[in-house]
PDB file of C-alpha atoms in Angstrom:
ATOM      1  CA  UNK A   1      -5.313 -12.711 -17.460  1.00 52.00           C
ATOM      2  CA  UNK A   2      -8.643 -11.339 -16.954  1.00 64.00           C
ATOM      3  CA  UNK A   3      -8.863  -7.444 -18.980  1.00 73.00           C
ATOM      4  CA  UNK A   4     -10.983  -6.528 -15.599  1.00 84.00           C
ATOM      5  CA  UNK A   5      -7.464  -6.299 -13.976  1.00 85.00           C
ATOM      6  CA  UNK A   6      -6.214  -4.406 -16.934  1.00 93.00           C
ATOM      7  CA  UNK A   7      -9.388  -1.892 -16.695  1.00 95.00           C
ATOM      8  CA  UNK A   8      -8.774  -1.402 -12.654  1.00 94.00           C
ATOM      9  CA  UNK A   9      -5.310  -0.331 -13.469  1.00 95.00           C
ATOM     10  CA  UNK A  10      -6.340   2.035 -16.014  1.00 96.00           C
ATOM     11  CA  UNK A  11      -8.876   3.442 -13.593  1.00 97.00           C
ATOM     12  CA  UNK A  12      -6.209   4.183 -11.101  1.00 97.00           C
ATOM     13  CA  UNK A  13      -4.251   5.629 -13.466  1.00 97.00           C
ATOM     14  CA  UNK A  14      -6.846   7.845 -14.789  1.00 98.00           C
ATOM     15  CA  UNK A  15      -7.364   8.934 -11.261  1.00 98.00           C
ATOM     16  CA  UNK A  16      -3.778   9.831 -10.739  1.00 97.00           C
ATOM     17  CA  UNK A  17      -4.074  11.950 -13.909  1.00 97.00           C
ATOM     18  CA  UNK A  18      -7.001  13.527 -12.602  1.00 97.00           C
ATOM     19  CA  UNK A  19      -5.657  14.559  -9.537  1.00 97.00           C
ATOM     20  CA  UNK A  20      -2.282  16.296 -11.387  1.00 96.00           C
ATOM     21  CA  UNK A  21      -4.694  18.332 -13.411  1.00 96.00           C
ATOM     22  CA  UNK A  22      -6.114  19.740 -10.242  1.00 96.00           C
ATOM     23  CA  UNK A  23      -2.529  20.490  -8.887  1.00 95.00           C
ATOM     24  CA  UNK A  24      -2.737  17.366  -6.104  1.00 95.00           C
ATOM     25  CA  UNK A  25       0.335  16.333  -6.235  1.00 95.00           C
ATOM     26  CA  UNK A  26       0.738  14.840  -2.673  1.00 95.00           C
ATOM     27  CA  UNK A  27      -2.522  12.842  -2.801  1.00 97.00           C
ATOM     28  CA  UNK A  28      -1.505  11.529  -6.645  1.00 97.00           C
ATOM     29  CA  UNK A  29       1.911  10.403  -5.303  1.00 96.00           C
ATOM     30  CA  UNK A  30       0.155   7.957  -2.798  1.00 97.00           C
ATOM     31  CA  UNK A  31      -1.783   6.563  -5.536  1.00 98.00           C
ATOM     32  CA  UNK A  32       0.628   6.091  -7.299  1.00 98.00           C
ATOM     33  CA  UNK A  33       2.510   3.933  -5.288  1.00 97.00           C
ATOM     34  CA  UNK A  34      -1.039   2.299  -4.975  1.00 97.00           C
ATOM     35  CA  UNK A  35      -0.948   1.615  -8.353  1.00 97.00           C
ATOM     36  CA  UNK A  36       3.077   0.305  -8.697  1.00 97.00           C
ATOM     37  CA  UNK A  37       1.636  -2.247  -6.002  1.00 97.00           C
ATOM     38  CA  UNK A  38      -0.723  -3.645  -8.190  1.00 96.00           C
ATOM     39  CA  UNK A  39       0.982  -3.617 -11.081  1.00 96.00           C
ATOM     40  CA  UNK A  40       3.844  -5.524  -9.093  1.00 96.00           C
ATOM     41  CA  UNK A  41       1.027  -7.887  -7.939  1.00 95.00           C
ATOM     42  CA  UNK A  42       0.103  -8.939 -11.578  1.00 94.00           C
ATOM     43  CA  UNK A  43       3.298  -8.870 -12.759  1.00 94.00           C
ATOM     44  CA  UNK A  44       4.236 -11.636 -10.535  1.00 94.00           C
ATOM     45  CA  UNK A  45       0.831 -13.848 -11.629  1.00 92.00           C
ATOM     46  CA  UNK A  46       1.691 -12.962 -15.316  1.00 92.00           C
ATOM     47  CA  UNK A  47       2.914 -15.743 -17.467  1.00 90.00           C
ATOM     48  CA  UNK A  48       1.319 -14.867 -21.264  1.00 93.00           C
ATOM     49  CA  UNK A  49       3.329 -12.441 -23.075  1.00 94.00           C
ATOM     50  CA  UNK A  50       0.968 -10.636 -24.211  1.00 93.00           C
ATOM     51  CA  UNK A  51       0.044  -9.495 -20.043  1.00 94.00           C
ATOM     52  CA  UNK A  52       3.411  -9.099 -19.948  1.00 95.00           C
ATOM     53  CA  UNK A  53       3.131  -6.601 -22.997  1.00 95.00           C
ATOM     54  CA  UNK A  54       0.561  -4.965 -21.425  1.00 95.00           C
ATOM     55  CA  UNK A  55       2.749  -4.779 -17.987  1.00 96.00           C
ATOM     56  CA  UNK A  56       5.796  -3.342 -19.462  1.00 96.00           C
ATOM     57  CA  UNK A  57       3.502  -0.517 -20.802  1.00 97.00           C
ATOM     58  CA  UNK A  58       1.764   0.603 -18.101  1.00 97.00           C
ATOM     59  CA  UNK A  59       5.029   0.371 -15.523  1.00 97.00           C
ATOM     60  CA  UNK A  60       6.452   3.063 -18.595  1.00 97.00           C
ATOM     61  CA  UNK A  61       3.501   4.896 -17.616  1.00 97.00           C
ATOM     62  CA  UNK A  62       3.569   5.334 -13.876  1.00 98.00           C
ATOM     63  CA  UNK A  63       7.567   6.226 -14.185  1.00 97.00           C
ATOM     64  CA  UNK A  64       6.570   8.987 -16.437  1.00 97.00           C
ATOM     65  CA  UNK A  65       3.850   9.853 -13.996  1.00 97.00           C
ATOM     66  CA  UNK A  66       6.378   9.766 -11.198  1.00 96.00           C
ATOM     67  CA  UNK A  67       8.527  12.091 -13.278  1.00 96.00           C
ATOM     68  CA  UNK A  68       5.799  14.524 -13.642  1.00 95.00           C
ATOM     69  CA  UNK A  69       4.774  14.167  -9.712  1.00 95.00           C
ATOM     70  CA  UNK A  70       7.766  15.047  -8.646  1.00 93.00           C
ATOM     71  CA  UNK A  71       8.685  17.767 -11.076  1.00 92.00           C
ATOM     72  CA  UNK A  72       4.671  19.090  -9.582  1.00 87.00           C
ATOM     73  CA  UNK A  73       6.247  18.969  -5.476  1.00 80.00           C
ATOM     74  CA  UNK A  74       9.661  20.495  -6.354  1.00 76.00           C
ATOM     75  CA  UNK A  75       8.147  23.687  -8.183  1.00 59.00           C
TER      76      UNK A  75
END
């Protein structure tokens, strides 16, 4: 798989990050679920292990982020 994918994801990610710091939870919730999308989509093109390495790492990620999101809108 091509790392570009990899690196878009990360971006997004990032982003999400960058919007907790600033106390947006809301708008980091929808991306979010922009990013879960597109980690789906290459999960279902992925057939090397290694991608699927890769996958299983960031989909650890974005639960943790989702933890942390909604922890941010409950308080």
């Amino acid at each position: 798989m091509n790392s570009n994918k990899f690196s878009n994801l990360k971006n997004q990610v990032q982003e999400i990050i960058d919007l907790m710091a600033k106390k947006d939870f809301i708008e980091a919730n929808f991306k979010l679920r922009d990013a879960a999308e597109y980690l789906d989509e290459l999960l279902d093109f992925s057939k090397k292990d290694a991608d699927l390495i890769e996958i299983s790492k960031f989909q650890i990620l974005l639960n943790q982020l989702k933890q942390k999101i909604e922890n941010g809108l409950i308080i």
